[in-house]
CSV table of C-alpha atoms in Angstrom, one decimal:
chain,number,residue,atom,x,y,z
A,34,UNK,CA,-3.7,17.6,72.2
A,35,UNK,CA,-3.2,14.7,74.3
A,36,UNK,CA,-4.8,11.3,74.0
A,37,UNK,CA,-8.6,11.0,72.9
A,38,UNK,CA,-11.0,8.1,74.1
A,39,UNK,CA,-14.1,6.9,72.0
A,40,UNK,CA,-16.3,4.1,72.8
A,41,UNK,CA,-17.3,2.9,70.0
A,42,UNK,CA,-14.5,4.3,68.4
A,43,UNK,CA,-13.3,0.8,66.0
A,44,UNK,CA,-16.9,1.4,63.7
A,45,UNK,CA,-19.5,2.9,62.0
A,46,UNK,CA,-19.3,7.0,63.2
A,47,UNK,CA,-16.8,6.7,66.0
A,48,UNK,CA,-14.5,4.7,63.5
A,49,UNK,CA,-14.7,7.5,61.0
A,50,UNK,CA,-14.1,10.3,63.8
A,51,UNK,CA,-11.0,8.0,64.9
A,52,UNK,CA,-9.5,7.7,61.5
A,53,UNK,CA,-10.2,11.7,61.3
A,54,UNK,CA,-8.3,12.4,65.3
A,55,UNK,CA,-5.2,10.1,63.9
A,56,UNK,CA,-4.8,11.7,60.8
A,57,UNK,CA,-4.6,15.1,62.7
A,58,UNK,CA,-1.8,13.4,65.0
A,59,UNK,CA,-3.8,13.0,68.0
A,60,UNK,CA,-3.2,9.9,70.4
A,61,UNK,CA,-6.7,7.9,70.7
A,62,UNK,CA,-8.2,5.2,73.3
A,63,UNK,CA,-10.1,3.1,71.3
A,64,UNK,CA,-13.1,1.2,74.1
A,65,UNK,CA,-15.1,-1.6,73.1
A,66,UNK,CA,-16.2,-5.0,74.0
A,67,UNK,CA,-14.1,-7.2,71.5
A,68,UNK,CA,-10.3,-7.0,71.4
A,69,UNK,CA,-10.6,-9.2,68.0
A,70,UNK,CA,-12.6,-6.2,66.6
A,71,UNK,CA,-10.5,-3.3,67.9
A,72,UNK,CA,-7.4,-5.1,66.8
A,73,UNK,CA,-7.1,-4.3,63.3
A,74,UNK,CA,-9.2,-0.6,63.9
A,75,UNK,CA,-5.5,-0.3,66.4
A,76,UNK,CA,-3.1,-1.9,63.6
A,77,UNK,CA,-4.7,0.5,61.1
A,78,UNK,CA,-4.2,3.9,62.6
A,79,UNK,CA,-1.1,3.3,64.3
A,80,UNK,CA,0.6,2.0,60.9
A,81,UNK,CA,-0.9,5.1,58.3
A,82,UNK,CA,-0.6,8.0,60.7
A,83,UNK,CA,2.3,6.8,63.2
A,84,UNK,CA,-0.2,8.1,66.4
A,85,UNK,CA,-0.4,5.8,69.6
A,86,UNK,CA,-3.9,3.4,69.7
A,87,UNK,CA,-4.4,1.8,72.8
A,88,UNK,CA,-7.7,-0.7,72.6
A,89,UNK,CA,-9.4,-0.6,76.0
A,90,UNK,CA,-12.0,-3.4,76.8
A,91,UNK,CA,-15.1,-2.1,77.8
A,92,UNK,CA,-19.0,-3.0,77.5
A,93,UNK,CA,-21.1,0.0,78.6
A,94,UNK,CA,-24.1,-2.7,79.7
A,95,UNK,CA,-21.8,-3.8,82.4
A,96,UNK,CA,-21.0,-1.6,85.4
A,97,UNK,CA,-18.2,-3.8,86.7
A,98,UNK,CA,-16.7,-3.7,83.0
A,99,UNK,CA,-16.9,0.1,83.2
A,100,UNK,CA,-15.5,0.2,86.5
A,101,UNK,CA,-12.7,-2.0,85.9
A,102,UNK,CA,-11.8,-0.5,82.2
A,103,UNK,CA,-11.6,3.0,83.9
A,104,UNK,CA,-9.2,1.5,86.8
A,105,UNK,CA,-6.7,0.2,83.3
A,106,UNK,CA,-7.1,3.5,81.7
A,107,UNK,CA,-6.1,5.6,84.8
A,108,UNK,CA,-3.1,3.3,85.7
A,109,UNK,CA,-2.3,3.4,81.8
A,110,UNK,CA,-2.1,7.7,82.1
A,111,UNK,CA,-0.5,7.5,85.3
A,112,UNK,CA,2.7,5.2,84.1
A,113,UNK,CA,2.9,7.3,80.9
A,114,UNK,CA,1.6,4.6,78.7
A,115,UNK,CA,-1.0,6.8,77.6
A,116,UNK,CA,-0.5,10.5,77.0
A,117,UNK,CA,-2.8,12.3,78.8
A,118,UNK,CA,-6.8,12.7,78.4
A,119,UNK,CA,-8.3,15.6,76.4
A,120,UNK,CA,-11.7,13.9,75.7
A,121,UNK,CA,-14.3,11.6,76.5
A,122,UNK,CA,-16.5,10.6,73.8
A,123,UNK,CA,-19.6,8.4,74.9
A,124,UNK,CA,-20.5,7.3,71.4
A,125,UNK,CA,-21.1,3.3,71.9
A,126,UNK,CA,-24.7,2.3,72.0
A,127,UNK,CA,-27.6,0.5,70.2
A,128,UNK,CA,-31.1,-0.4,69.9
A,129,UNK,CA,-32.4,-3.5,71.4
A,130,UNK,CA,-34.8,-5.0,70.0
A,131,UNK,CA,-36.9,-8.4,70.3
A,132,UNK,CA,-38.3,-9.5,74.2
A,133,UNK,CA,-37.5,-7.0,76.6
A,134,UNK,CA,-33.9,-7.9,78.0
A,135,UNK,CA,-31.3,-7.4,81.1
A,136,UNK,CA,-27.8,-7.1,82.1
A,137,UNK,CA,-26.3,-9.1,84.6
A,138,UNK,CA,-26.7,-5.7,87.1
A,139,UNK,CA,-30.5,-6.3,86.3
A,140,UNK,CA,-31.0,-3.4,84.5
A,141,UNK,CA,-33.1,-2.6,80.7
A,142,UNK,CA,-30.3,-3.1,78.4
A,143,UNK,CA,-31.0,-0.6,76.4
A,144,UNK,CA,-30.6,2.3,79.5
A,145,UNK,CA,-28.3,0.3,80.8
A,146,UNK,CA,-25.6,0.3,77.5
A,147,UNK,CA,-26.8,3.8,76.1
A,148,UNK,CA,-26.8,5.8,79.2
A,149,UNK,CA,-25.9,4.1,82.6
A,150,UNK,CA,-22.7,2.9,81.5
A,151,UNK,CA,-21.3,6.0,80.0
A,152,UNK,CA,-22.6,8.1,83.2
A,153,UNK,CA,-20.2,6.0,85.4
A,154,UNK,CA,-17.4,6.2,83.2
A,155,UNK,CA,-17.4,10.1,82.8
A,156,UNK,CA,-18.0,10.5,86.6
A,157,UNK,CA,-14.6,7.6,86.8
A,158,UNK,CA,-12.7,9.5,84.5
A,159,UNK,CA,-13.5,13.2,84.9
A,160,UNK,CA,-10.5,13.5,87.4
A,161,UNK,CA,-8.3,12.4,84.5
A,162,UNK,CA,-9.3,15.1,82.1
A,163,UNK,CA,-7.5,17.8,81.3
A,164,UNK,CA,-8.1,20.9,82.8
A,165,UNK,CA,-9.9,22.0,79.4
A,166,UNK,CA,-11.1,18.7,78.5
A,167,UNK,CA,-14.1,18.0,76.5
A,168,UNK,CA,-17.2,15.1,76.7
A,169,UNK,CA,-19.2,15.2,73.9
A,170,UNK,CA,-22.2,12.6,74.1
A,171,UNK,CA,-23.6,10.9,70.6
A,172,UNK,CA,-27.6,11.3,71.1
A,173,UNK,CA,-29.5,11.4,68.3
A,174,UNK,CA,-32.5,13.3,67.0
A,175,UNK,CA,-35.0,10.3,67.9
A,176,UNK,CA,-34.8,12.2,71.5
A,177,UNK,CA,-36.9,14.7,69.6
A,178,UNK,CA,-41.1,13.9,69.9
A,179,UNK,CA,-41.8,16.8,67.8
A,180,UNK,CA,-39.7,15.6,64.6
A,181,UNK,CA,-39.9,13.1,61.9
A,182,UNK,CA,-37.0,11.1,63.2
A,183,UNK,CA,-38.8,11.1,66.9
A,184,UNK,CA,-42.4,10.1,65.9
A,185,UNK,CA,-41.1,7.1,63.8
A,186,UNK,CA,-38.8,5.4,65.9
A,187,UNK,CA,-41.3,6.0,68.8
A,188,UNK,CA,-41.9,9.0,70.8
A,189,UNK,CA,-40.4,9.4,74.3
A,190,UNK,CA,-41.4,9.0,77.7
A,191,UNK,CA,-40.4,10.7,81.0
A,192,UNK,CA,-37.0,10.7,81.6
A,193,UNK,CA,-37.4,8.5,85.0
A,194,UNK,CA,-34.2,6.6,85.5
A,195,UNK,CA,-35.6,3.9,88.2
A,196,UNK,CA,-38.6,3.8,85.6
A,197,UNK,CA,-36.3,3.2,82.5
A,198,UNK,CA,-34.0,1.1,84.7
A,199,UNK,CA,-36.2,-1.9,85.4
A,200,UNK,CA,-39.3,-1.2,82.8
A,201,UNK,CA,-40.8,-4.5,82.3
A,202,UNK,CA,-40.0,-5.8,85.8
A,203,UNK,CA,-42.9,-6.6,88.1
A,204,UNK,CA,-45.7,-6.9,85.8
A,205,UNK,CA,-45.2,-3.5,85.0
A,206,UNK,CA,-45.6,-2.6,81.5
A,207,UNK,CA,-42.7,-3.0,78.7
A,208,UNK,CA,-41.8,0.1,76.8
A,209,UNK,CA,-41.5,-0.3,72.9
A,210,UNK,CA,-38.2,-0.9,71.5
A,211,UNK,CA,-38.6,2.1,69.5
A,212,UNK,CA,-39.8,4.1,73.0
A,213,UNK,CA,-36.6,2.7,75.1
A,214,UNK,CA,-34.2,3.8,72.4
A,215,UNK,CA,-35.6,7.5,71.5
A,216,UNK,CA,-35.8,7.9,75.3
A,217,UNK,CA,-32.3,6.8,76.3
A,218,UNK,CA,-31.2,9.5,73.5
A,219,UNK,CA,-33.4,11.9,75.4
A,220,UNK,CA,-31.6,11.3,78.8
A,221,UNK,CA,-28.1,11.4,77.3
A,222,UNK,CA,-28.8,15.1,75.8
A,223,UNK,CA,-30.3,15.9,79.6
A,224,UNK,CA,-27.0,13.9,81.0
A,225,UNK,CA,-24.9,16.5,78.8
A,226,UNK,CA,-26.9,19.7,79.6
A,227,UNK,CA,-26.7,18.4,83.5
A,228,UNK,CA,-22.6,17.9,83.6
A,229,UNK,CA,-22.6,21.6,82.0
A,230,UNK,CA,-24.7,23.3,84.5
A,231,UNK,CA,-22.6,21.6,87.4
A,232,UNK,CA,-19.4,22.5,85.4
A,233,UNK,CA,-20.4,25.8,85.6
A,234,UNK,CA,-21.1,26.3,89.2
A,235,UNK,CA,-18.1,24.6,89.7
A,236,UNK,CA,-16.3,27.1,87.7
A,237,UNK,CA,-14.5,24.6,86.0
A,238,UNK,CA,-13.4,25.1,82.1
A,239,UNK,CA,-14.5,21.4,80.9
A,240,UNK,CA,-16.8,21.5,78.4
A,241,UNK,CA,-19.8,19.1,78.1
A,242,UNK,CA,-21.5,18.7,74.4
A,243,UNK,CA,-24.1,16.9,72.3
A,244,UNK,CA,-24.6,15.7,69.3
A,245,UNK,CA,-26.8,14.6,66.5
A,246,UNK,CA,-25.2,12.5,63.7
A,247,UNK,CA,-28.2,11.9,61.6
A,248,UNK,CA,-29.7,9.5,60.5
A,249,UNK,CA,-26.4,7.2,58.8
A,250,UNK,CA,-27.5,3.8,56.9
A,251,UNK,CA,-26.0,1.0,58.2
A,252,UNK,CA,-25.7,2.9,62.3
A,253,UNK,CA,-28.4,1.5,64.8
A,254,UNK,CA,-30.8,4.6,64.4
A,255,UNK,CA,-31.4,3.2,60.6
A,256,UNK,CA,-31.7,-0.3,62.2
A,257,UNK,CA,-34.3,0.6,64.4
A,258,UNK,CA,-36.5,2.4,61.7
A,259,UNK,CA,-39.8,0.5,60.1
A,260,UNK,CA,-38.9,-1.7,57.7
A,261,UNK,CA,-39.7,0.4,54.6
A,262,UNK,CA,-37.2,3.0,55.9
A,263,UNK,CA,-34.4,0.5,56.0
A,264,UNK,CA,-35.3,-1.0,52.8
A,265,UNK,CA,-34.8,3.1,51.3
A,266,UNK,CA,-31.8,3.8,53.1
A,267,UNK,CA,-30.2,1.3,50.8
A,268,UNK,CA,-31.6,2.7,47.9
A,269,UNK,CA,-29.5,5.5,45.7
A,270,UNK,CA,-32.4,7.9,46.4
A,271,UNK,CA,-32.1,7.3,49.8
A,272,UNK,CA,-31.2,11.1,50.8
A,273,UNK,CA,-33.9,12.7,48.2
A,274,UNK,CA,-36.4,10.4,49.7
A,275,UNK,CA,-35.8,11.1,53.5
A,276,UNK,CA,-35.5,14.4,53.6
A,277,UNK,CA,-38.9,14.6,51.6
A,278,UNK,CA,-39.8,12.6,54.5
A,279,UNK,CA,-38.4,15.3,56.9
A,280,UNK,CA,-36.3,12.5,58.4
A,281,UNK,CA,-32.5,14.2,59.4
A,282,UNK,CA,-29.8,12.8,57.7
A,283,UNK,CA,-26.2,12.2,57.4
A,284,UNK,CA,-23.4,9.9,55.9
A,285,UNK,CA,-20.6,8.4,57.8
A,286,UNK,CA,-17.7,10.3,56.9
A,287,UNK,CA,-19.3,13.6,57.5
A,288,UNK,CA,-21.0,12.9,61.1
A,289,UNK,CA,-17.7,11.0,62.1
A,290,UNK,CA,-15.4,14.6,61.2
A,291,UNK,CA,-18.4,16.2,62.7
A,292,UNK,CA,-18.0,14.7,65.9
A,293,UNK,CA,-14.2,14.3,66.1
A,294,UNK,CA,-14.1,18.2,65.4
A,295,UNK,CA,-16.5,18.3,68.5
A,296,UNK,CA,-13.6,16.7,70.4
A,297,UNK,CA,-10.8,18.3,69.0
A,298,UNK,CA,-10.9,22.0,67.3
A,299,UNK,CA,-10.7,24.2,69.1
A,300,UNK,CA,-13.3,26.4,67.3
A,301,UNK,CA,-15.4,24.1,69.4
A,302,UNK,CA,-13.7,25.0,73.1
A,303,UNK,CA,-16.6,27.3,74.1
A,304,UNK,CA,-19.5,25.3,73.1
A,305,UNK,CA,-20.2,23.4,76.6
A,306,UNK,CA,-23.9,22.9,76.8
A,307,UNK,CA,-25.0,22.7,73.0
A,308,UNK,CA,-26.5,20.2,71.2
A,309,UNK,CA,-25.1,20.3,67.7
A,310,UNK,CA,-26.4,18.5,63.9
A,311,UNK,CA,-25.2,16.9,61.1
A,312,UNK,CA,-27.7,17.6,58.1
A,313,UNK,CA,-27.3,16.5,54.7
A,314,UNK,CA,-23.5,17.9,54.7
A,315,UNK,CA,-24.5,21.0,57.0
A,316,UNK,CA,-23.1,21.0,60.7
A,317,UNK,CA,-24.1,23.3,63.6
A,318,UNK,CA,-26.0,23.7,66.6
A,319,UNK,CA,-29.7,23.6,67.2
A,320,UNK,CA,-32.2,23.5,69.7
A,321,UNK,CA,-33.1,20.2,71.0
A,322,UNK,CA,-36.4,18.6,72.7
A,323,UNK,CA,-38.4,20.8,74.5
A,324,UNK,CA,-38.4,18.5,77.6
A,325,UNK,CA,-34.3,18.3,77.5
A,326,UNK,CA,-33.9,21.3,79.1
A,327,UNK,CA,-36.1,20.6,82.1
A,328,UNK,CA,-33.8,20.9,84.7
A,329,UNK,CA,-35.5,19.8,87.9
A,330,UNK,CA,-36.3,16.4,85.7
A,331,UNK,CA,-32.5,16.6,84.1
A,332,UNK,CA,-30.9,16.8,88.3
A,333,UNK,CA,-33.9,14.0,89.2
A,334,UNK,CA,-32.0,11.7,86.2
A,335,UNK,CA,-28.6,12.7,87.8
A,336,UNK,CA,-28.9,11.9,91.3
A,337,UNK,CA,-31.3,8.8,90.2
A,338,UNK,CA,-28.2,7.5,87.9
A,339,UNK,CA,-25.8,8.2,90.4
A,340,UNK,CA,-27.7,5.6,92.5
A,341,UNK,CA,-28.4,2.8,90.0
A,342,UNK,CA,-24.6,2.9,89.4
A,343,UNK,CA,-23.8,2.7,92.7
A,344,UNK,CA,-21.4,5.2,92.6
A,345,UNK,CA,-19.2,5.9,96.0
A,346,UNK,CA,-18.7,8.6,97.7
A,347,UNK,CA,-15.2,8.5,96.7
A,348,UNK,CA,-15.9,7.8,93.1
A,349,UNK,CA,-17.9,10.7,92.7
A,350,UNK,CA,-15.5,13.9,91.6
A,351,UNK,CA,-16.3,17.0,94.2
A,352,UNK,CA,-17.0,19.1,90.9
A,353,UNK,CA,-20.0,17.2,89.5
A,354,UNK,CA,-21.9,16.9,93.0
């Protein structure tokens, strides 16, 4: 292995998956928006596992942030500076909640950060990768309508990236907090599924995965539940009590190993186009949302993205047209 990048990667799951990938000696790119918050995430795992942590400012709601963070990172692997990249893991993201908001590109900030920002950046970096790279996608099982976790943080709508893009604009009608989150999930599972079917007829060995974590107190699924599931997810019986609930759940340690074994073992190397679980100490693939494997709606959200980002002709990688 080479060098790793997580956004995300200085808390909550990607923190735990980062302190997992250094501990198995692997380089790591830590991105996020605050250098005062990576900083001691970077001192930490440099100092106990003697790996190389470079902190890469980047804030997924911003396209000119993405843009110019993938312009440092490539100059950064083309001096040497940073070893190579054998990943891309689109972890950051968050629920929104309050008045309906936007970023400064005028888009919903919650499909803006959770989906927009991470499509530019793999379509930026993809050249980078290695030839058997991997880019595993944190969704979450709120993309799901028919489950527990779907129905109560509010079930999803069509995948319609203009729609999702400037909901609330116009006097058109605002989306749920609850709606704009499950459904952001449900785009980045199509967003994975998509890359692998272009992968493939591209012939190219990069592998393109989802996953799950559960439901993990403390993350922003948990955040955005009703207020009687946060106040249990606090509770000792927290586990016993959701998964009477059906609700799918998971602790940090576990669904961070989880997904930095997604990135890294290679027991995972022929899994492009999966969408894998953590469950109550359990981890492997299941099916996801009926509607995620649409694929005239999951190339509709492709092309539509590729628009809203603005991406150029020579931005976009011949392999993932």
């Amino acid at each position: 292995m080479t060098s790793i990048l997580i956004t995300g990667g200085h808390s909550g799951i990607g923190l735990a998956a980062a302190r997992t990938l250094a501990a198995q000696h692997i380089d790591l790119v830590l991105a996020g928006r605050s250098m005062e918050r990576m900083r001691p995430v970077v001192d930490e795992l440099s100092a106990r596992h003697s790996v190389s942590v470079t902190p890469l400012i980047l804030d997924t709601s911003s396209l000119a942030s993405v843009r110019t963070a993938a312009t440092r990172l490539r100059a950064k692997l083309d001096s040497g500076a940073v070893s190579g990249l054998d990943a891309i893991v689109c972890n950051a993201g968050g629920r929104f909640d309050g008045d309906i908001s936007y970023t400064s590109d005028g888009y919903e900030t919650t499909f803006a950060t959770n989906c927009l920002g991470h499509f530019l950046l793999v379509e930026l970096l993809f050249p980078s990768l290695s030839e058997k790279g991997r880019v595993i996608y944190t969704a979450s099982g709120t993309h799901d309508p028919d489950t527990v976790d779907g129905r109560m943080v509010g079930t999803v709508v069509e995948p319609d990236a203009v729609m999702l893009a400037t909901n609330g604009k116009d006097g058109g009608k605002e989306l749920s907090a609850g709606k704009r989150y499950s459904t952001s999930k449900l785009c980045t599972v199509m967003y994975a599924y998509e890359l692998d079917r272009r992968l493939r007829r591209a012939h190219s060995s990069v592998s393109s995965i989802a996953f799950d974590p559960g439901a993990v107190p403390g993350t922003g699924f948990l955040r955005g539940m009703p207020k009687p599931v946060q106040w249990v997810s606090k509770a000792a019986a927290f586990k016993w009590v959701s998964k009477r609930m059906g609700v799918i759940t998971s602790d940090v340690e576990f669904s961070g190993a989880s997904l930095a074994a997604l990135a890294a073992d290679p027991g995972f190397a022929e899994a492009s186009g999966m969408y894998f679980q953590a469950n109550d100490g359990a981890f492997s693939p299941v099916r996801s949302a009926r509607l995620s494997y649409d694929e005239r709606l999951a190339a509709q959200l492709w092309d539509d993205s590729k628009h809203l980002v603005r991406l150029t002709e020579n931005e976009e990688p011949t392999q993932l047209r």
